[in-house]
Amino acid sequence: MFQLKGSRLIAANTAISYSRTVISIVFVLFSSRWVLEALGTIDFGLNSLVGSIMAIVLFLNTVLANGDARFFALGIGQNNQTELNKVFNTLLSLHIALPLIVSTIGFLIGEFIIRYYLVIPPERLQSTLIVFRIGIFVSLLNMMTVPFSALFVANQNILESSLISLFQTFLLFISAYSLRFFSGSSDKLIIYSIMVSLVYIIVSAIMVVLSCRKYECTKIRTDYFFNRRLSSEVIRFSFWNMLGDFGHLIRTQGTSIIVNLFFGPSGNAALGIANQVAIQSANLTNAMISSTRPEIYRRAGEGNLQSAMFLSNLTSKIGLFLILAVGVPVILNLDDLLKLWLVNVPTGAGTLCECFIIMFVIEKMAVGQGSYLCAIGKVALVNVLIMFFYSSALIFPFCGLIQLGIGGIGISCILSMILSRCSILYCMGKYTDFSLVSYMKSTAAPVLLLSLILYAFVQFKIELHSSSIMELAVNGAIVFVITAFISMFLLFKKKERLKIFHLLFVKK
């Protein structure tokens, strides 16, 4: 059921991705601190806000990008090079045509929103518009290279893509550090935007060159452009995924706009910091998911649905194990972590960090099942439900939660995530032989128990206090080991623990 070759590849790719993520987190944490110090709270918040507007404008391309690796992986599973070349050229043609249309429309909409709807200090409006225009131009170029980078993911060549990602992170780290050398009279927001844009252009160019040299299917065939059958499949698949992704867009970027309207740029600064902490914590889990998802697609493409189902269930459990092992130490050391990291912590950042980490824990509870539904093509109903429940994150604040302050935004995101995960489990029960009772016993119940333990720690003020980085590291390591030990025995059955142990430590 669980082929050794595929398992070894997943284990190796996970180890590589995990190592890359840990190194990236170190770079990102220092970079964020330097950028916050150099830009100040207001400009840092505006930079985060422009990023949210960019995500809304470029939404359609993101939808297409999410489906690229899936179609490549299915072609790889069928071992058909001609079909792979058709898929590549079809995707490339779509990624050339659609970004031109989307960027033009998005430019006009984005400028209108920034000028007339958002809370931006008048003296920073022009700089914000310039940053937005630079971002649109660079994103247009990057969108056209997505099919090249998707090939690395679909072929599970994680080492190469991890090295490229690390190189990008290093360049961004250098860009953030360089801000310290510009005078106070310089517009550091624009300077930083230009440096970041150059980094993305350089890395995208490297990805294209390496992809062309590595993969035979990247040969350009204009007669395969806009292939009717493949274009129809891609657009149909992307349409249903678009609904789920649109809900995600509303929850994430719409939240940024609501925070701006109620709490101003300083609220966006707190939101930006919270997103940094929560996303970096979740990235340690995403490293594993990025390794297993193509394998789930490949096994489904081969018709081995039982094996794909097993891997999807195991993915959720391992994802939960990793996010809990990282998230619990972060929550228990959060105040000291933020103070040692940022010194001047934006108001509300700690509360949002806690809420977002909890939200990502809930997300991982059904992440593998979501990949399985995608692999078997049952994406219509689940994405309609996800769009609706994700969008509810913007409704809950107006139902009284905004009275709790910026923490009400975080609680709204948690509630919307719970509802979205329930929709995935419902669709698994509807379309497969998935056992909800078994899932509740093996996955949901252990997470609930661990949550109650964490709640007891917080309620009884059993908190760790660290006055130095060394103390913070030691306290975090202790909680990590305890959480990992408890999670391993609560989440995994004996046979599953033996499989994981065999996978990681037994050579064959």
PDB file of N, CA, C and O in Angstrom, residues 241-280:
ATOM      1  N   ASN A 241     -11.804  25.393  -8.353  1.00  0.00           N
ATOM      2  CA  ASN A 241     -10.803  25.762  -7.359  1.00  0.00           C
ATOM      3  C   ASN A 241     -10.847  27.257  -7.066  1.00  0.00           C
ATOM      4  O   ASN A 241     -10.514  27.697  -5.962  1.00  0.00           O
ATOM      5  N   MET A 242     -11.251  28.037  -8.082  1.00  0.00           N
ATOM      6  CA  MET A 242     -11.311  29.476  -7.919  1.00  0.00           C
ATOM      7  C   MET A 242     -12.269  29.852  -6.793  1.00  0.00           C
ATOM      8  O   MET A 242     -12.010  30.801  -6.050  1.00  0.00           O
ATOM      9  N   LEU A 243     -13.342  29.091  -6.659  1.00  0.00           N
ATOM     10  CA  LEU A 243     -14.313  29.407  -5.623  1.00  0.00           C
ATOM     11  C   LEU A 243     -13.687  29.275  -4.231  1.00  0.00           C
ATOM     12  O   LEU A 243     -13.823  30.159  -3.383  1.00  0.00           O
ATOM     13  N   GLY A 244     -12.979  28.144  -4.011  1.00  0.00           N
ATOM     14  CA  GLY A 244     -12.316  27.969  -2.734  1.00  0.00           C
ATOM     15  C   GLY A 244     -11.216  28.988  -2.515  1.00  0.00           C
ATOM     16  O   GLY A 244     -11.075  29.561  -1.424  1.00  0.00           O
ATOM     17  N   ASP A 245     -10.435  29.238  -3.565  1.00  0.00           N
ATOM     18  CA  ASP A 245      -9.349  30.215  -3.456  1.00  0.00           C
ATOM     19  C   ASP A 245      -9.888  31.631  -3.271  1.00  0.00           C
ATOM     20  O   ASP A 245      -9.270  32.454  -2.602  1.00  0.00           O
ATOM     21  N   PHE A 246     -11.036  31.903  -3.882  1.00  0.00           N
ATOM     22  CA  PHE A 246     -11.634  33.224  -3.716  1.00  0.00           C
ATOM     23  C   PHE A 246     -12.070  33.437  -2.270  1.00  0.00           C
ATOM     24  O   PHE A 246     -11.913  34.530  -1.710  1.00  0.00           O
ATOM     25  N   GLY A 247     -12.606  32.372  -1.662  1.00  0.00           N
ATOM     26  CA  GLY A 247     -12.956  32.463  -0.251  1.00  0.00           C
ATOM     27  C   GLY A 247     -11.726  32.702   0.608  1.00  0.00           C
ATOM     28  O   GLY A 247     -11.746  33.507   1.545  1.00  0.00           O
ATOM     29  N   HIS A 248     -10.636  32.008   0.282  1.00  0.00           N
ATOM     30  CA  HIS A 248      -9.373  32.213   0.995  1.00  0.00           C
ATOM     31  C   HIS A 248      -8.882  33.648   0.810  1.00  0.00           C
ATOM     32  O   HIS A 248      -8.387  34.286   1.754  1.00  0.00           O
ATOM     33  N   LEU A 249      -9.032  34.155  -0.395  1.00  0.00           N
ATOM     34  CA  LEU A 249      -8.627  35.531  -0.681  1.00  0.00           C
ATOM     35  C   LEU A 249      -9.438  36.519   0.149  1.00  0.00           C
ATOM     36  O   LEU A 249      -8.895  37.464   0.727  1.00  0.00           O
ATOM     37  N   ILE A 250     -10.738  36.290   0.228  1.00  0.00           N
ATOM     38  CA  ILE A 250     -11.605  37.174   1.008  1.00  0.00           C
ATOM     39  C   ILE A 250     -11.202  37.145   2.481  1.00  0.00           C
ATOM     40  O   ILE A 250     -11.114  38.186   3.141  1.00  0.00           O
ATOM     41  N   ARG A 251     -10.932  35.924   2.978  1.00  0.00           N
ATOM     42  CA  ARG A 251     -10.581  35.812   4.399  1.00  0.00           C
ATOM     43  C   ARG A 251      -9.257  36.503   4.718  1.00  0.00           C
ATOM     44  O   ARG A 251      -9.138  37.226   5.717  1.00  0.00           O
ATOM     45  N   THR A 252      -8.248  36.285   3.874  1.00  0.00           N
ATOM     46  CA  THR A 252      -6.919  36.823   4.172  1.00  0.00           C
ATOM     47  C   THR A 252      -6.797  38.298   3.814  1.00  0.00           C
ATOM     48  O   THR A 252      -6.500  39.139   4.669  1.00  0.00           O
ATOM     49  N   GLN A 253      -7.041  38.624   2.558  1.00  0.00           N
ATOM     50  CA  GLN A 253      -6.839  40.002   2.121  1.00  0.00           C
ATOM     51  C   GLN A 253      -8.001  40.895   2.515  1.00  0.00           C
ATOM     52  O   GLN A 253      -7.807  42.082   2.796  1.00  0.00           O
ATOM     53  N   GLY A 254      -9.204  40.342   2.548  1.00  0.00           N
ATOM     54  CA  GLY A 254     -10.342  41.128   3.013  1.00  0.00           C
ATOM     55  C   GLY A 254     -10.180  41.511   4.474  1.00  0.00           C
ATOM     56  O   GLY A 254     -10.551  42.610   4.901  1.00  0.00           O
ATOM     57  N   THR A 255      -9.597  40.597   5.252  1.00  0.00           N
ATOM     58  CA  THR A 255      -9.310  40.898   6.654  1.00  0.00           C
ATOM     59  C   THR A 255      -8.368  42.092   6.772  1.00  0.00           C
ATOM     60  O   THR A 255      -8.533  42.950   7.649  1.00  0.00           O
ATOM     61  N   SER A 256      -7.387  42.155   5.893  1.00  0.00           N
ATOM     62  CA  SER A 256      -6.443  43.272   5.911  1.00  0.00           C
ATOM     63  C   SER A 256      -7.154  44.600   5.676  1.00  0.00           C
ATOM     64  O   SER A 256      -6.847  45.610   6.318  1.00  0.00           O
ATOM     65  N   ILE A 257      -8.120  44.600   4.769  1.00  0.00           N
ATOM     66  CA  ILE A 257      -8.866  45.830   4.476  1.00  0.00           C
ATOM     67  C   ILE A 257      -9.748  46.215   5.663  1.00  0.00           C
ATOM     68  O   ILE A 257      -9.841  47.388   6.042  1.00  0.00           O
ATOM     69  N   ILE A 258     -10.414  45.225   6.283  1.00  0.00           N
ATOM     70  CA  ILE A 258     -11.253  45.509   7.449  1.00  0.00           C
ATOM     71  C   ILE A 258     -10.411  46.074   8.596  1.00  0.00           C
ATOM     72  O   ILE A 258     -10.796  47.032   9.271  1.00  0.00           O
ATOM     73  N   VAL A 259      -9.242  45.467   8.820  1.00  0.00           N
ATOM     74  CA  VAL A 259      -8.339  45.966   9.857  1.00  0.00           C
ATOM     75  C   VAL A 259      -7.939  47.404   9.550  1.00  0.00           C
ATOM     76  O   VAL A 259      -7.886  48.252  10.446  1.00  0.00           O
ATOM     77  N   ASN A 260      -7.684  47.703   8.281  1.00  0.00           N
ATOM     78  CA  ASN A 260      -7.302  49.066   7.907  1.00  0.00           C
ATOM     79  C   ASN A 260      -8.431  50.043   8.185  1.00  0.00           C
ATOM     80  O   ASN A 260      -8.209  51.142   8.702  1.00  0.00           O
ATOM     81  N   LEU A 261      -9.652  49.645   7.866  1.00  0.00           N
ATOM     82  CA  LEU A 261     -10.798  50.541   8.041  1.00  0.00           C
ATOM     83  C   LEU A 261     -11.084  50.814   9.519  1.00  0.00           C
ATOM     84  O   LEU A 261     -11.465  51.923   9.895  1.00  0.00           O
ATOM     85  N   PHE A 262     -10.902  49.804  10.384  1.00  0.00           N
ATOM     86  CA  PHE A 262     -11.224  49.959  11.799  1.00  0.00           C
ATOM     87  C   PHE A 262     -10.032  50.416  12.646  1.00  0.00           C
ATOM     88  O   PHE A 262     -10.208  51.127  13.635  1.00  0.00           O
ATOM     89  N   PHE A 263      -8.833  49.989  12.265  1.00  0.00           N
ATOM     90  CA  PHE A 263      -7.677  50.235  13.127  1.00  0.00           C
ATOM     91  C   PHE A 263      -6.547  51.003  12.431  1.00  0.00           C
ATOM     92  O   PHE A 263      -5.524  51.283  13.062  1.00  0.00           O
ATOM     93  N   GLY A 264      -6.696  51.325  11.120  1.00  0.00           N
ATOM     94  CA  GLY A 264      -5.714  52.130  10.422  1.00  0.00           C
ATOM     95  C   GLY A 264      -4.434  51.373  10.097  1.00  0.00           C
ATOM     96  O   GLY A 264      -4.323  50.157  10.332  1.00  0.00           O
ATOM     97  N   PRO A 265      -3.406  52.064   9.565  1.00  0.00           N
ATOM     98  CA  PRO A 265      -2.141  51.418   9.193  1.00  0.00           C
ATOM     99  C   PRO A 265      -1.448  50.724  10.362  1.00  0.00           C
ATOM    100  O   PRO A 265      -0.764  49.723  10.173  1.00  0.00           O
ATOM    101  N   SER A 266      -1.587  51.243  11.592  1.00  0.00           N
ATOM    102  CA  SER A 266      -0.971  50.588  12.746  1.00  0.00           C
ATOM    103  C   SER A 266      -1.581  49.206  12.969  1.00  0.00           C
ATOM    104  O   SER A 266      -0.890  48.264  13.384  1.00  0.00           O
ATOM    105  N   GLY A 267      -2.881  49.069  12.691  1.00  0.00           N
ATOM    106  CA  GLY A 267      -3.521  47.755  12.767  1.00  0.00           C
ATOM    107  C   GLY A 267      -2.979  46.814  11.714  1.00  0.00           C
ATOM    108  O   GLY A 267      -2.786  45.615  11.968  1.00  0.00           O
ATOM    109  N   ASN A 268      -2.704  47.358  10.510  1.00  0.00           N
ATOM    110  CA  ASN A 268      -2.103  46.536   9.452  1.00  0.00           C
ATOM    111  C   ASN A 268      -0.694  46.084   9.821  1.00  0.00           C
ATOM    112  O   ASN A 268      -0.259  44.994   9.433  1.00  0.00           O
ATOM    113  N   ALA A 269       0.027  46.925  10.577  1.00  0.00           N
ATOM    114  CA  ALA A 269       1.355  46.526  11.044  1.00  0.00           C
ATOM    115  C   ALA A 269       1.256  45.330  11.984  1.00  0.00           C
ATOM    116  O   ALA A 269       2.024  44.370  11.877  1.00  0.00           O
ATOM    117  N   ALA A 270       0.302  45.371  12.920  1.00  0.00           N
ATOM    118  CA  ALA A 270       0.082  44.243  13.833  1.00  0.00           C
ATOM    119  C   ALA A 270      -0.319  42.995  13.059  1.00  0.00           C
ATOM    120  O   ALA A 270       0.148  41.882  13.343  1.00  0.00           O
ATOM    121  N   LEU A 271      -1.193  43.183  12.071  1.00  0.00           N
ATOM    122  CA  LEU A 271      -1.633  42.054  11.247  1.00  0.00           C
ATOM    123  C   LEU A 271      -0.465  41.474  10.459  1.00  0.00           C
ATOM    124  O   LEU A 271      -0.331  40.251  10.329  1.00  0.00           O
ATOM    125  N   GLY A 272       0.393  42.346   9.934  1.00  0.00           N
ATOM    126  CA  GLY A 272       1.554  41.881   9.175  1.00  0.00           C
ATOM    127  C   GLY A 272       2.497  41.050  10.031  1.00  0.00           C
ATOM    128  O   GLY A 272       3.001  40.000   9.591  1.00  0.00           O
ATOM    129  N   ILE A 273       2.743  41.500  11.262  1.00  0.00           N
ATOM    130  CA  ILE A 273       3.606  40.744  12.175  1.00  0.00           C
ATOM    131  C   ILE A 273       2.971  39.406  12.530  1.00  0.00           C
ATOM    132  O   ILE A 273       3.632  38.358  12.546  1.00  0.00           O
ATOM    133  N   ALA A 274       1.671  39.420  12.829  1.00  0.00           N
ATOM    134  CA  ALA A 274       0.973  38.178  13.176  1.00  0.00           C
ATOM    135  C   ALA A 274       1.024  37.180  12.027  1.00  0.00           C
ATOM    136  O   ALA A 274       1.238  35.977  12.234  1.00  0.00           O
ATOM    137  N   ASN A 275       0.848  37.674  10.823  1.00  0.00           N
ATOM    138  CA  ASN A 275       0.932  36.794   9.657  1.00  0.00           C
ATOM    139  C   ASN A 275       2.329  36.206   9.504  1.00  0.00           C
ATOM    140  O   ASN A 275       2.489  35.031   9.152  1.00  0.00           O
ATOM    141  N   GLN A 276       3.357  37.016   9.771  1.00  0.00           N
ATOM    142  CA  GLN A 276       4.732  36.533   9.668  1.00  0.00           C
ATOM    143  C   GLN A 276       4.954  35.369  10.630  1.00  0.00           C
ATOM    144  O   GLN A 276       5.478  34.318  10.245  1.00  0.00           O
ATOM    145  N   VAL A 277       4.576  35.545  11.897  1.00  0.00           N
ATOM    146  CA  VAL A 277       4.810  34.509  12.910  1.00  0.00           C
ATOM    147  C   VAL A 277       4.007  33.253  12.592  1.00  0.00           C
ATOM    148  O   VAL A 277       4.542  32.131  12.584  1.00  0.00           O
ATOM    149  N   ALA A 278       2.718  33.424  12.306  1.00  0.00           N
ATOM    150  CA  ALA A 278       1.851  32.271  12.066  1.00  0.00           C
ATOM    151  C   ALA A 278       2.230  31.537  10.783  1.00  0.00           C
ATOM    152  O   ALA A 278       2.281  30.300  10.747  1.00  0.00           O
ATOM    153  N   ILE A 279       2.516  32.299   9.731  1.00  0.00           N
ATOM    154  CA  ILE A 279       2.848  31.662   8.454  1.00  0.00           C
ATOM    155  C   ILE A 279       4.176  30.927   8.543  1.00  0.00           C
ATOM    156  O   ILE A 279       4.324  29.822   8.002  1.00  0.00           O
ATOM    157  N   GLN A 280       5.165  31.516   9.218  1.00  0.00           N
ATOM    158  CA  GLN A 280       6.449  30.827   9.362  1.00  0.00           C
ATOM    159  C   GLN A 280       6.290  29.554  10.189  1.00  0.00           C
ATOM    160  O   GLN A 280       6.935  28.543   9.908  1.00  0.00           O
TER     161      GLN A 280
END
